mmCIF file with all atom_site columns, C-alpha atoms in Angstrom:
data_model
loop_
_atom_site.group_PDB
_atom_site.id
_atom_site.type_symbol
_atom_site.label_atom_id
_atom_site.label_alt_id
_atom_site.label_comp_id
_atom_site.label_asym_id
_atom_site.label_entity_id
_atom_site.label_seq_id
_atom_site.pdbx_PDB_ins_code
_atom_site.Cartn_x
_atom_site.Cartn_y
_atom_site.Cartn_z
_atom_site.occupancy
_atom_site.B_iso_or_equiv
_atom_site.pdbx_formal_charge
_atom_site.auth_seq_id
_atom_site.auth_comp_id
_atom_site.auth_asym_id
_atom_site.auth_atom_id
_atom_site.pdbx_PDB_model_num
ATOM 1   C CA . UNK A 1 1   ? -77.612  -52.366 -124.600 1.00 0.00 ? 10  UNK A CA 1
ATOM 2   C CA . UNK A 1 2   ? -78.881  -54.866 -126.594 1.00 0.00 ? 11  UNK A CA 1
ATOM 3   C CA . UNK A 1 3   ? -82.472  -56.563 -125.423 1.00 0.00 ? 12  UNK A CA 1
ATOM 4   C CA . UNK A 1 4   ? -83.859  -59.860 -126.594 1.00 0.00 ? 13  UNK A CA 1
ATOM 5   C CA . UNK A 1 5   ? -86.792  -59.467 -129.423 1.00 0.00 ? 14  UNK A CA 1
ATOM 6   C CA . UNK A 1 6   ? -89.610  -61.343 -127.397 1.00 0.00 ? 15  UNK A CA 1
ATOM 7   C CA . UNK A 1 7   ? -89.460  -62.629 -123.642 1.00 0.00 ? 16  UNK A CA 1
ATOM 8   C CA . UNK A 1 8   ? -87.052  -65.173 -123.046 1.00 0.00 ? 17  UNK A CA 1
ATOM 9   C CA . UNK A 1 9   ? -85.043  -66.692 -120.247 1.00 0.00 ? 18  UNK A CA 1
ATOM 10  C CA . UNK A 1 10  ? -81.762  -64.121 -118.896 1.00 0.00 ? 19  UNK A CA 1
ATOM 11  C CA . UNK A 1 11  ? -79.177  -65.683 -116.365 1.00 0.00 ? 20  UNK A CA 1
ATOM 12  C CA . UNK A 1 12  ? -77.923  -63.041 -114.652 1.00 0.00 ? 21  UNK A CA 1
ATOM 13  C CA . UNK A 1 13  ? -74.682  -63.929 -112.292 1.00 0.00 ? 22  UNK A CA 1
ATOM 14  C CA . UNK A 1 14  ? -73.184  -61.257 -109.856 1.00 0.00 ? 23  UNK A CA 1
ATOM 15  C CA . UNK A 1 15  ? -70.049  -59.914 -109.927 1.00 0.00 ? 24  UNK A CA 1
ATOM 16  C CA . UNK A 1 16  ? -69.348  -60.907 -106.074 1.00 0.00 ? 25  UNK A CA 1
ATOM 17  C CA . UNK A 1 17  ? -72.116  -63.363 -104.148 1.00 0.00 ? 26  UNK A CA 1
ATOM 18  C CA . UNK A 1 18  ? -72.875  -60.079 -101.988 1.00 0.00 ? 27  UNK A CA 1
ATOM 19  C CA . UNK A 1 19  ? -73.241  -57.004 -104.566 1.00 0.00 ? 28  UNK A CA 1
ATOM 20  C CA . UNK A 1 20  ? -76.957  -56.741 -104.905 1.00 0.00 ? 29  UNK A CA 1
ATOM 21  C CA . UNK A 1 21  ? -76.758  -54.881 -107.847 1.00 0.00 ? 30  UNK A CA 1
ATOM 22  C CA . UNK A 1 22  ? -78.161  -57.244 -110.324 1.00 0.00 ? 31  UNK A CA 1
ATOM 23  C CA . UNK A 1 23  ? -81.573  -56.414 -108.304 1.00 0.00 ? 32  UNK A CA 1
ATOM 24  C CA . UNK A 1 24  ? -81.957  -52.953 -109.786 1.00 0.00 ? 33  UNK A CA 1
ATOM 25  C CA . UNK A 1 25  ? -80.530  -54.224 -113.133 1.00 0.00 ? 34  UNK A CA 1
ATOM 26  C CA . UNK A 1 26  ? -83.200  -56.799 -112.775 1.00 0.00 ? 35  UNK A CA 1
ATOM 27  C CA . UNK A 1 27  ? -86.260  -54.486 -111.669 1.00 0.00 ? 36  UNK A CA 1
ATOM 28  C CA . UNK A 1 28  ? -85.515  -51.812 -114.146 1.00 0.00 ? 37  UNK A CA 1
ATOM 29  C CA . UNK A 1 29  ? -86.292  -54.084 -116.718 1.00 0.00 ? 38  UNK A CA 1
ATOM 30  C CA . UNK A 1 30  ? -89.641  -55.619 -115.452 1.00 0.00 ? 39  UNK A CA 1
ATOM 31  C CA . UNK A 1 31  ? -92.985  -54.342 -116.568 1.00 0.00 ? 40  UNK A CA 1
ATOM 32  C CA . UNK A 1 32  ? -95.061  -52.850 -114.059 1.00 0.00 ? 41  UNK A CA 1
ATOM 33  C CA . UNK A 1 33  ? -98.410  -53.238 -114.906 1.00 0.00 ? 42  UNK A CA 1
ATOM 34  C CA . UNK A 1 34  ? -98.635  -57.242 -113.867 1.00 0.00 ? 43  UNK A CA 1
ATOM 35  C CA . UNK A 1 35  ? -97.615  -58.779 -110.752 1.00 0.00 ? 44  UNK A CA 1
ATOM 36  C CA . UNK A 1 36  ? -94.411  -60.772 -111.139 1.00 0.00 ? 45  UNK A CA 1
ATOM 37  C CA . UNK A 1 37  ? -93.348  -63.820 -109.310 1.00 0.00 ? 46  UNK A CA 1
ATOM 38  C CA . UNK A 1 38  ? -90.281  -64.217 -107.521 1.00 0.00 ? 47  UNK A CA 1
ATOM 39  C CA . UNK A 1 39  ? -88.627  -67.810 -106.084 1.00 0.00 ? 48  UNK A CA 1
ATOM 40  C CA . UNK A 1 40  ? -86.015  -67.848 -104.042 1.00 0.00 ? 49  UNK A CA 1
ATOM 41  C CA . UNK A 1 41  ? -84.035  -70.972 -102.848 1.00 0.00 ? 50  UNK A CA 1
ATOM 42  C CA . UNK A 1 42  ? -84.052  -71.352 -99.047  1.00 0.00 ? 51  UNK A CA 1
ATOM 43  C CA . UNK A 1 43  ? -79.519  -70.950 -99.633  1.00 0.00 ? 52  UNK A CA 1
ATOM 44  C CA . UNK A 1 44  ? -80.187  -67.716 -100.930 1.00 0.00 ? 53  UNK A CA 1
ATOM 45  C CA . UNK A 1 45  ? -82.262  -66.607 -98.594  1.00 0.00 ? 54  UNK A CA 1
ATOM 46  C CA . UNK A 1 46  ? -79.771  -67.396 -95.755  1.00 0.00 ? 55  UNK A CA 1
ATOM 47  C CA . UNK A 1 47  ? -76.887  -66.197 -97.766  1.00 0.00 ? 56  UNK A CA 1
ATOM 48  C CA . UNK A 1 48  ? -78.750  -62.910 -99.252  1.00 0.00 ? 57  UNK A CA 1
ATOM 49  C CA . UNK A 1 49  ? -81.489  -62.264 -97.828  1.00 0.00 ? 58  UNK A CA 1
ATOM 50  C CA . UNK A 1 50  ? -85.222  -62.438 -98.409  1.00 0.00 ? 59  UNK A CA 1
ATOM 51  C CA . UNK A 1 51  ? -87.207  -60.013 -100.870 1.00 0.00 ? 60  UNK A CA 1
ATOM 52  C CA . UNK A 1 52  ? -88.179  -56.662 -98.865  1.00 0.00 ? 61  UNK A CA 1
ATOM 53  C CA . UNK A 1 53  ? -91.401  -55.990 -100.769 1.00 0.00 ? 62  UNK A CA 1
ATOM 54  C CA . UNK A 1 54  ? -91.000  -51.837 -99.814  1.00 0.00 ? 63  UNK A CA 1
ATOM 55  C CA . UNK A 1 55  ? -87.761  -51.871 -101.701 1.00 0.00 ? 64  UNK A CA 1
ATOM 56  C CA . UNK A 1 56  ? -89.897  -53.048 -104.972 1.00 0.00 ? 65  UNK A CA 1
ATOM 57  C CA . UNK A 1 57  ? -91.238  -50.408 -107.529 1.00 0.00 ? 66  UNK A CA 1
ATOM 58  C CA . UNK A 1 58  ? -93.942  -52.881 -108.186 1.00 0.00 ? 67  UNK A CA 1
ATOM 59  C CA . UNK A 1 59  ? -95.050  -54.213 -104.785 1.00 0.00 ? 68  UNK A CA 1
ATOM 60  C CA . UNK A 1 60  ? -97.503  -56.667 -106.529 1.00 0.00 ? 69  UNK A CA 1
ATOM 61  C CA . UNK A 1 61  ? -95.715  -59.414 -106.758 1.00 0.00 ? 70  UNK A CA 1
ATOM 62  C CA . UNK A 1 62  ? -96.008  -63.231 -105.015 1.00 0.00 ? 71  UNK A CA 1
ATOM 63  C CA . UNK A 1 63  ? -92.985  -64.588 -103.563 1.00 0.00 ? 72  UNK A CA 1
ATOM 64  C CA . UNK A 1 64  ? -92.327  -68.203 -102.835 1.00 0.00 ? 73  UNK A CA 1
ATOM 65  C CA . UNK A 1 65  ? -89.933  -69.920 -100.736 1.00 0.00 ? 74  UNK A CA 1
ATOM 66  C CA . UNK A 1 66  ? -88.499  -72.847 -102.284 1.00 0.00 ? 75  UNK A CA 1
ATOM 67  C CA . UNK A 1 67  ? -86.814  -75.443 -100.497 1.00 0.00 ? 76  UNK A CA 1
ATOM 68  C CA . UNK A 1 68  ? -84.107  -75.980 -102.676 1.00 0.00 ? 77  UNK A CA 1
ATOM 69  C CA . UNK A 1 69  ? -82.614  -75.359 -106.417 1.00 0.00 ? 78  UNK A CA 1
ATOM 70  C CA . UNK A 1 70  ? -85.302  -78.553 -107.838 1.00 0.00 ? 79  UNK A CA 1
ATOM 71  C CA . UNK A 1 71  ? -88.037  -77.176 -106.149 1.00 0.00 ? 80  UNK A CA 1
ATOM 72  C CA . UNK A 1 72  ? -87.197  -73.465 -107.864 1.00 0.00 ? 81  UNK A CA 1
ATOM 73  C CA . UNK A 1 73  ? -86.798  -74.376 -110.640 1.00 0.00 ? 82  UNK A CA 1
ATOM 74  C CA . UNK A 1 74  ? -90.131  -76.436 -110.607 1.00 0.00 ? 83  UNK A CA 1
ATOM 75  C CA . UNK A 1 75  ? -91.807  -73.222 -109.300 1.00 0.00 ? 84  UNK A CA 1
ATOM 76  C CA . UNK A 1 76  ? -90.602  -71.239 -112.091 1.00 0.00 ? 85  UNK A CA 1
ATOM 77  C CA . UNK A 1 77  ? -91.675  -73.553 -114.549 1.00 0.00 ? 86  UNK A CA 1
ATOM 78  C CA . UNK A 1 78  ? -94.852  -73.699 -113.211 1.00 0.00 ? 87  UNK A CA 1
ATOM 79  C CA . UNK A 1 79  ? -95.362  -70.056 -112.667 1.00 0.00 ? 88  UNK A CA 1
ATOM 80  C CA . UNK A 1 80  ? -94.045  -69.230 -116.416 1.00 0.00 ? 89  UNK A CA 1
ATOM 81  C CA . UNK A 1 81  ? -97.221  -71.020 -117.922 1.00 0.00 ? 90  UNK A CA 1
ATOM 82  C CA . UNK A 1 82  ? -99.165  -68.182 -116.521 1.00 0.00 ? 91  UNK A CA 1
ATOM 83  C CA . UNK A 1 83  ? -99.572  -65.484 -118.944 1.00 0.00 ? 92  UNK A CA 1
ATOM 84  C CA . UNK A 1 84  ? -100.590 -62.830 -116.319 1.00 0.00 ? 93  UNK A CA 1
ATOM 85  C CA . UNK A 1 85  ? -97.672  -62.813 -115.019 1.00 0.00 ? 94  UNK A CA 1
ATOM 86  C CA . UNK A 1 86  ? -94.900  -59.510 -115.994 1.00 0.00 ? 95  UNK A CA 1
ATOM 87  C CA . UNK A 1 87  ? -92.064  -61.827 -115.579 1.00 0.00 ? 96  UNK A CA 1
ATOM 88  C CA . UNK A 1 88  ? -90.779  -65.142 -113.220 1.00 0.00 ? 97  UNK A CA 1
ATOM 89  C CA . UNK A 1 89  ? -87.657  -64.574 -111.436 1.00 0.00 ? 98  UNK A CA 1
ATOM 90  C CA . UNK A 1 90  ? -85.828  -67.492 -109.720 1.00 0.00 ? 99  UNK A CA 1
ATOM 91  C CA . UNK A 1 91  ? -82.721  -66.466 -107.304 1.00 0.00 ? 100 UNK A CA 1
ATOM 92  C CA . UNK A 1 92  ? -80.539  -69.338 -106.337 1.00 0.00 ? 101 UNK A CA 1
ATOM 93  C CA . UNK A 1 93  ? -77.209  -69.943 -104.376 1.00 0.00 ? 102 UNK A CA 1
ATOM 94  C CA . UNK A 1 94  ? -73.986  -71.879 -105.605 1.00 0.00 ? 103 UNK A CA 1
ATOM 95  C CA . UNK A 1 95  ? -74.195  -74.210 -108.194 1.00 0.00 ? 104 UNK A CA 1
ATOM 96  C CA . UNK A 1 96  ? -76.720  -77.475 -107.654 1.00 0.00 ? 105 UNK A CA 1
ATOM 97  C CA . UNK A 1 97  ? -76.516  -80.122 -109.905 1.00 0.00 ? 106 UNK A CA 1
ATOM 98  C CA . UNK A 1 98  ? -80.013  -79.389 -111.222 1.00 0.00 ? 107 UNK A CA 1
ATOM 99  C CA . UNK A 1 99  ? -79.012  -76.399 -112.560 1.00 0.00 ? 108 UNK A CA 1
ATOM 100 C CA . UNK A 1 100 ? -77.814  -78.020 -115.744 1.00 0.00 ? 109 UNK A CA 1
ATOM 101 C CA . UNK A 1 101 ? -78.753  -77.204 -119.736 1.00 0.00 ? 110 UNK A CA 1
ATOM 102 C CA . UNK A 1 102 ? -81.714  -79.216 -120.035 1.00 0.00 ? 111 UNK A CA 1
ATOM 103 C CA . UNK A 1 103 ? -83.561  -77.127 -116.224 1.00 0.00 ? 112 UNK A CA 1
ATOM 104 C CA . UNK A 1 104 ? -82.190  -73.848 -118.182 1.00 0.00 ? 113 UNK A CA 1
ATOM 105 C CA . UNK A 1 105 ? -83.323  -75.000 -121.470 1.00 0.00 ? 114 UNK A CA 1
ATOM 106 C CA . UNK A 1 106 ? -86.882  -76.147 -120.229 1.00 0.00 ? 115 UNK A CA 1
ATOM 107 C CA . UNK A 1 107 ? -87.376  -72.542 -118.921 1.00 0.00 ? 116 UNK A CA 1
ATOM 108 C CA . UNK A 1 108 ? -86.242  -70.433 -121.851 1.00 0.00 ? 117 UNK A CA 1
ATOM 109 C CA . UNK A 1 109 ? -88.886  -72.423 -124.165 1.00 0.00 ? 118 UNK A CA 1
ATOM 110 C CA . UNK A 1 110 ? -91.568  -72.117 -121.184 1.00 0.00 ? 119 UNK A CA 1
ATOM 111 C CA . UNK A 1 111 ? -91.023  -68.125 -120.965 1.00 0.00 ? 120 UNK A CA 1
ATOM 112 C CA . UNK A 1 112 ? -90.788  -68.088 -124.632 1.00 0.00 ? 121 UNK A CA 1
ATOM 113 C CA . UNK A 1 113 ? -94.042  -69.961 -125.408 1.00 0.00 ? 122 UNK A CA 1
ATOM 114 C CA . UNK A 1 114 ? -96.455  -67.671 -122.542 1.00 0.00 ? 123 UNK A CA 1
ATOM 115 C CA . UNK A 1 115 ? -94.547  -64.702 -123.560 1.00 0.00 ? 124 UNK A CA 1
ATOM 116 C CA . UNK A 1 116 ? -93.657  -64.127 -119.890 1.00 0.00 ? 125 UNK A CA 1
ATOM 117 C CA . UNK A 1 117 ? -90.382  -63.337 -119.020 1.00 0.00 ? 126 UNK A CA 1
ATOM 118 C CA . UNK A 1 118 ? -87.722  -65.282 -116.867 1.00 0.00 ? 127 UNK A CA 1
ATOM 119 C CA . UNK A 1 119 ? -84.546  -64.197 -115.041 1.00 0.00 ? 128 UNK A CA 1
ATOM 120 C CA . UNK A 1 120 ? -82.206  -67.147 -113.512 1.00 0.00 ? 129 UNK A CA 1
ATOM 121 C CA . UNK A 1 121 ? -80.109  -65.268 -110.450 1.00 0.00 ? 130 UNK A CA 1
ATOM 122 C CA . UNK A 1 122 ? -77.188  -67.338 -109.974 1.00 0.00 ? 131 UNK A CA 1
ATOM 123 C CA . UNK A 1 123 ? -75.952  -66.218 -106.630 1.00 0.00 ? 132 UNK A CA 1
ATOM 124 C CA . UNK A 1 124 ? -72.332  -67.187 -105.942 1.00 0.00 ? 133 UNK A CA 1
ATOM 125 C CA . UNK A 1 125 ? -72.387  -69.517 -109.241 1.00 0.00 ? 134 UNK A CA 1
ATOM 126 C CA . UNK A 1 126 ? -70.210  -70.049 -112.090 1.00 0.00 ? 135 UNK A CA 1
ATOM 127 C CA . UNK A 1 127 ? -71.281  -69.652 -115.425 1.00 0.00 ? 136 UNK A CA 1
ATOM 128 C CA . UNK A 1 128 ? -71.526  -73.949 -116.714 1.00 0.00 ? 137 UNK A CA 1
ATOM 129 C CA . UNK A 1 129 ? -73.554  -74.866 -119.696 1.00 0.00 ? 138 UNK A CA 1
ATOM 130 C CA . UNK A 1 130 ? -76.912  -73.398 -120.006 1.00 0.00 ? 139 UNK A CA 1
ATOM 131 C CA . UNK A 1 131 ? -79.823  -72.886 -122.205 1.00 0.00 ? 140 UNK A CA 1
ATOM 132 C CA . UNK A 1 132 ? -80.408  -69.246 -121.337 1.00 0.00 ? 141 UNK A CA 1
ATOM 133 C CA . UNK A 1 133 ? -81.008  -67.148 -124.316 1.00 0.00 ? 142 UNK A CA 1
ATOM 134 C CA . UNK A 1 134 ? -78.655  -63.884 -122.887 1.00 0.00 ? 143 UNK A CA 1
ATOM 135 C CA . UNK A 1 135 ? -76.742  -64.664 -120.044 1.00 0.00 ? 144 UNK A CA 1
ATOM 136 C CA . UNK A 1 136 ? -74.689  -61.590 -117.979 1.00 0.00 ? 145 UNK A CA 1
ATOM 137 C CA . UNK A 1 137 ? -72.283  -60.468 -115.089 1.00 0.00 ? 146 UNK A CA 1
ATOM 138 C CA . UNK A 1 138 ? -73.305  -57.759 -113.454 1.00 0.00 ? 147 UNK A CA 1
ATOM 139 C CA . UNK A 1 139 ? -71.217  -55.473 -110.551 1.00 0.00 ? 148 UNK A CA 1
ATOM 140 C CA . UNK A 1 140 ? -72.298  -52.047 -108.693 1.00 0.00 ? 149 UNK A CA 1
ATOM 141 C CA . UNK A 1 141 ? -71.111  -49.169 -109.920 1.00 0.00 ? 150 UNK A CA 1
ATOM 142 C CA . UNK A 1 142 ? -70.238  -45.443 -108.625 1.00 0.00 ? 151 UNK A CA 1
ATOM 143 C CA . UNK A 1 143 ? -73.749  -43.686 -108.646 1.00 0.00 ? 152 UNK A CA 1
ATOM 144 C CA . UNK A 1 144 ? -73.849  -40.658 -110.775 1.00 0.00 ? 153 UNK A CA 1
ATOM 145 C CA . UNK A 1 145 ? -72.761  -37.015 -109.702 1.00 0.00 ? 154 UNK A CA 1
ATOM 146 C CA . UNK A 1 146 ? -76.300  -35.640 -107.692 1.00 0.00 ? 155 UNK A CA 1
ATOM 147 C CA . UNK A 1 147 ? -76.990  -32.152 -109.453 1.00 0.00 ? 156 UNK A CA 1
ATOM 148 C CA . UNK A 1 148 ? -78.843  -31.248 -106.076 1.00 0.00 ? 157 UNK A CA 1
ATOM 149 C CA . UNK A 1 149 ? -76.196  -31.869 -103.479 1.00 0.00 ? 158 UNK A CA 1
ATOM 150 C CA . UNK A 1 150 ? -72.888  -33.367 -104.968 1.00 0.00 ? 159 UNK A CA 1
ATOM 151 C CA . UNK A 1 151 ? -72.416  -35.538 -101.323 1.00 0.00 ? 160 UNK A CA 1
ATOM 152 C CA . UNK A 1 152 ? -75.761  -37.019 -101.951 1.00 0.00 ? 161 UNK A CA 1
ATOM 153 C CA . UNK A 1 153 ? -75.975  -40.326 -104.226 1.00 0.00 ? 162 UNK A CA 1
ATOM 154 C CA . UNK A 1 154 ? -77.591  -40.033 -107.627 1.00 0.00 ? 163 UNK A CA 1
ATOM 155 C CA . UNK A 1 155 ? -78.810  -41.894 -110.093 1.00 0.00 ? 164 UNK A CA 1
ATOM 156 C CA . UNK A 1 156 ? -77.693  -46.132 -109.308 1.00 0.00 ? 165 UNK A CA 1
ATOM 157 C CA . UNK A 1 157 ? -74.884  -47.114 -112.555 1.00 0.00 ? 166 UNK A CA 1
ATOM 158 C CA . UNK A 1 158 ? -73.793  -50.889 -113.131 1.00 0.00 ? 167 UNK A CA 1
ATOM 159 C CA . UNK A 1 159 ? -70.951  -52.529 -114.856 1.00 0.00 ? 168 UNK A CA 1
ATOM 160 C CA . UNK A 1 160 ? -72.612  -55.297 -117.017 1.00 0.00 ? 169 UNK A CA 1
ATOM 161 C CA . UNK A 1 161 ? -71.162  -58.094 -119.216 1.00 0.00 ? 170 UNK A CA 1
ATOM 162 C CA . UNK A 1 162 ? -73.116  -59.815 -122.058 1.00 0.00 ? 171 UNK A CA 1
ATOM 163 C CA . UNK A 1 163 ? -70.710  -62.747 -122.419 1.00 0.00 ? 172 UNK A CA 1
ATOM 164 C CA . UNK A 1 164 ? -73.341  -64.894 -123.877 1.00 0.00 ? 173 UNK A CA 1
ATOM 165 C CA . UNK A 1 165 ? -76.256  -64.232 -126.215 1.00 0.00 ? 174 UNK A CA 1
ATOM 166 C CA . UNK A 1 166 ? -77.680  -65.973 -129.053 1.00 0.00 ? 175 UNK A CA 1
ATOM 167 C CA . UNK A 1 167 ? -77.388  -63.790 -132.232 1.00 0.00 ? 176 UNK A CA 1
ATOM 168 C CA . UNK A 1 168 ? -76.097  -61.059 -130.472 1.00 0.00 ? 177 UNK A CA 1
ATOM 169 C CA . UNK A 1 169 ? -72.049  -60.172 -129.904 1.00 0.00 ? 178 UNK A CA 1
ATOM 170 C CA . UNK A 1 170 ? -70.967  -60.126 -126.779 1.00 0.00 ? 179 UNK A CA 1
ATOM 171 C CA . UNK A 1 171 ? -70.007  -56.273 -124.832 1.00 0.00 ? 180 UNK A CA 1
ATOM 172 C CA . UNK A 1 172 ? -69.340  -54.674 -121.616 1.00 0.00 ? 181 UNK A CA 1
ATOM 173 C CA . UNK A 1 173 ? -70.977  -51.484 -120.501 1.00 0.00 ? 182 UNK A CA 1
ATOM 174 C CA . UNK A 1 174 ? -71.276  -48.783 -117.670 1.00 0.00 ? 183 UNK A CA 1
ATOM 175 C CA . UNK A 1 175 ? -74.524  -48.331 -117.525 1.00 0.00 ? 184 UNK A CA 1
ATOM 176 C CA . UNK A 1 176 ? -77.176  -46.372 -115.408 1.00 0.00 ? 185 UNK A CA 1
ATOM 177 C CA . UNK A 1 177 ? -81.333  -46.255 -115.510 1.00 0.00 ? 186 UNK A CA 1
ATOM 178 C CA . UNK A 1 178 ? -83.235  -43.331 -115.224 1.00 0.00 ? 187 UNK A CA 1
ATOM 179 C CA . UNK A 1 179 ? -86.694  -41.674 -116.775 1.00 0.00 ? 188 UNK A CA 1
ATOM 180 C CA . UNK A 1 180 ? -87.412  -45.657 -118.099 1.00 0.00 ? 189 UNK A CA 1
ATOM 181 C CA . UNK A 1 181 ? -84.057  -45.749 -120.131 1.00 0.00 ? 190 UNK A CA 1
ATOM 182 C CA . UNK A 1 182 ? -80.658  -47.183 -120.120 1.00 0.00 ? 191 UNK A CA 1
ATOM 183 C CA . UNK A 1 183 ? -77.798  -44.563 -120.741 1.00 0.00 ? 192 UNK A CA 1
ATOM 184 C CA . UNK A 1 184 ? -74.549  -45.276 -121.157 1.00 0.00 ? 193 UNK A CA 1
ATOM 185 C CA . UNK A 1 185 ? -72.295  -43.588 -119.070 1.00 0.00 ? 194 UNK A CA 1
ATOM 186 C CA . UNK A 1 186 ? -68.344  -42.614 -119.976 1.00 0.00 ? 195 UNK A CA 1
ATOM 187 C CA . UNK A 1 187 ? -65.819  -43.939 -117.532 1.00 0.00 ? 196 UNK A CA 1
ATOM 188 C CA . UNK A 1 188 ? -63.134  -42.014 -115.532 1.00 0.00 ? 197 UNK A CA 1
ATOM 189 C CA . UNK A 1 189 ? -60.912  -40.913 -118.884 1.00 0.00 ? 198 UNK A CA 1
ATOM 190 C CA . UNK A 1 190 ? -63.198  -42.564 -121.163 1.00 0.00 ? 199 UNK A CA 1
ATOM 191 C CA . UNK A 1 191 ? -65.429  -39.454 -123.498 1.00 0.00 ? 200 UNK A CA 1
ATOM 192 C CA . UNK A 1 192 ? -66.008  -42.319 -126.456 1.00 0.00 ? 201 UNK A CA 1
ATOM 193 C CA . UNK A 1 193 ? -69.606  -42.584 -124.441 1.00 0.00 ? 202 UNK A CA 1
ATOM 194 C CA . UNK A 1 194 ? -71.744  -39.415 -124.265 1.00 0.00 ? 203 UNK A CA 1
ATOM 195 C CA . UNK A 1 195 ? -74.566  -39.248 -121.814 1.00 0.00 ? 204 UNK A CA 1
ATOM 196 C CA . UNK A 1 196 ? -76.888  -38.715 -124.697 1.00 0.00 ? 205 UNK A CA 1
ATOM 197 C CA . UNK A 1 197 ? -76.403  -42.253 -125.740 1.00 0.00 ? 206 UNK A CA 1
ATOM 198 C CA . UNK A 1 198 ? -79.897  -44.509 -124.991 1.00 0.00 ? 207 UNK A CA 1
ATOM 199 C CA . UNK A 1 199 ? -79.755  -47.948 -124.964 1.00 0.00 ? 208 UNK A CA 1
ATOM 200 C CA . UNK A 1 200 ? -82.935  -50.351 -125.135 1.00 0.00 ? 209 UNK A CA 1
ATOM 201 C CA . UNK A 1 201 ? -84.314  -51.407 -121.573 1.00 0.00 ? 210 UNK A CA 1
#
């Protein structure tokens, strides 16, 4: 799966405004050795919920509750000149005006002068003109078979869309995360993708 070269800003957009599966995309990604900030409109909140810091593999994080798309995207500016920071993640419902090239573009040259990370969730948005440097669609998928107990879930698997990405072609892959890799996984009928195939977190 291909990853950007250096931090950058990633708008990730999910397949249906309730599949949460763009969080574990999301998380699997982050680096777990800094706290990471996370900004959530006060829309998204009602309409998705707010963060449930147990659920998080890293559980240091700060969370702020913005009043609206402009404040968010203020926060994440803000937060992005820290260097401390793992990554900035900003979660937002619908499509605000704000939320125009020149807000996305402003944030992919903050994250890419600190060197921090930034992920746009664009919750029940459409994909307009942006500045984000990779920009995907991502849906749940089927979790893998469970070696231990085949009615148990295993490992979590997503359907994800690069439809946008500078220097880089767009794809679509199944995809699940385990032992701090992506794998590919082969569809129902599809053998072109072996298990044994890594791709780059």
């Amino acid at each position: 799966m291909p990853a950007p070269p250096s931090p950058t800003l990633s708008e990730l957009f999910a397949a249906h405004p309730r599949d949460g599966g763009w969080a574990g995309f999301l998380l699997a990604q982050v680096e777990g050795t800094k706290p990471m900030l996370w900004i959530q409109d006060r829309m998204a909140i009602l309409e998705a919920g707010r963060v449930h810091p147990p659920g998080l593999p890293n559980r240091d994080f700060i969370h702020v509750e913005a009043r609206d798309a402009k404040d968010a995207l203020w926060a994440m500016e803000e937060g992005l000149r820290c260097a401390a920071l793992s990554c900035v993640i900003g979660e937002l419902w619908g499509d605000p005006k704000v939320i125009d090239f020149t807000a996305t573009r402003r944030l992919a040259v903050a994250s890419e002068r600190s060197g921090v990370a930034a992920f746009l969730i664009r919750l029940g948005g459409h994909a307009n003109l942006s500045g984000a440097r990779m920009r995907w669609r991502i849906a749940s998928a089927p979790s893998l078979p469970n070696s231990l107990d085949p009615r148990a879930s295993g490992v979590p698997a997503w359907d994800v869309e690069l439809f946008r990405a500078r220097g880089i072609p767009p794809g679509r892959w199944r995809i699940s995360h385990e032992a701090d890799r992506f794998h590919l996984v082969a569809g129902t009928g599809d053998r072109a993708l072996g298990e044994d195939r890594r791709l780059r977190a």
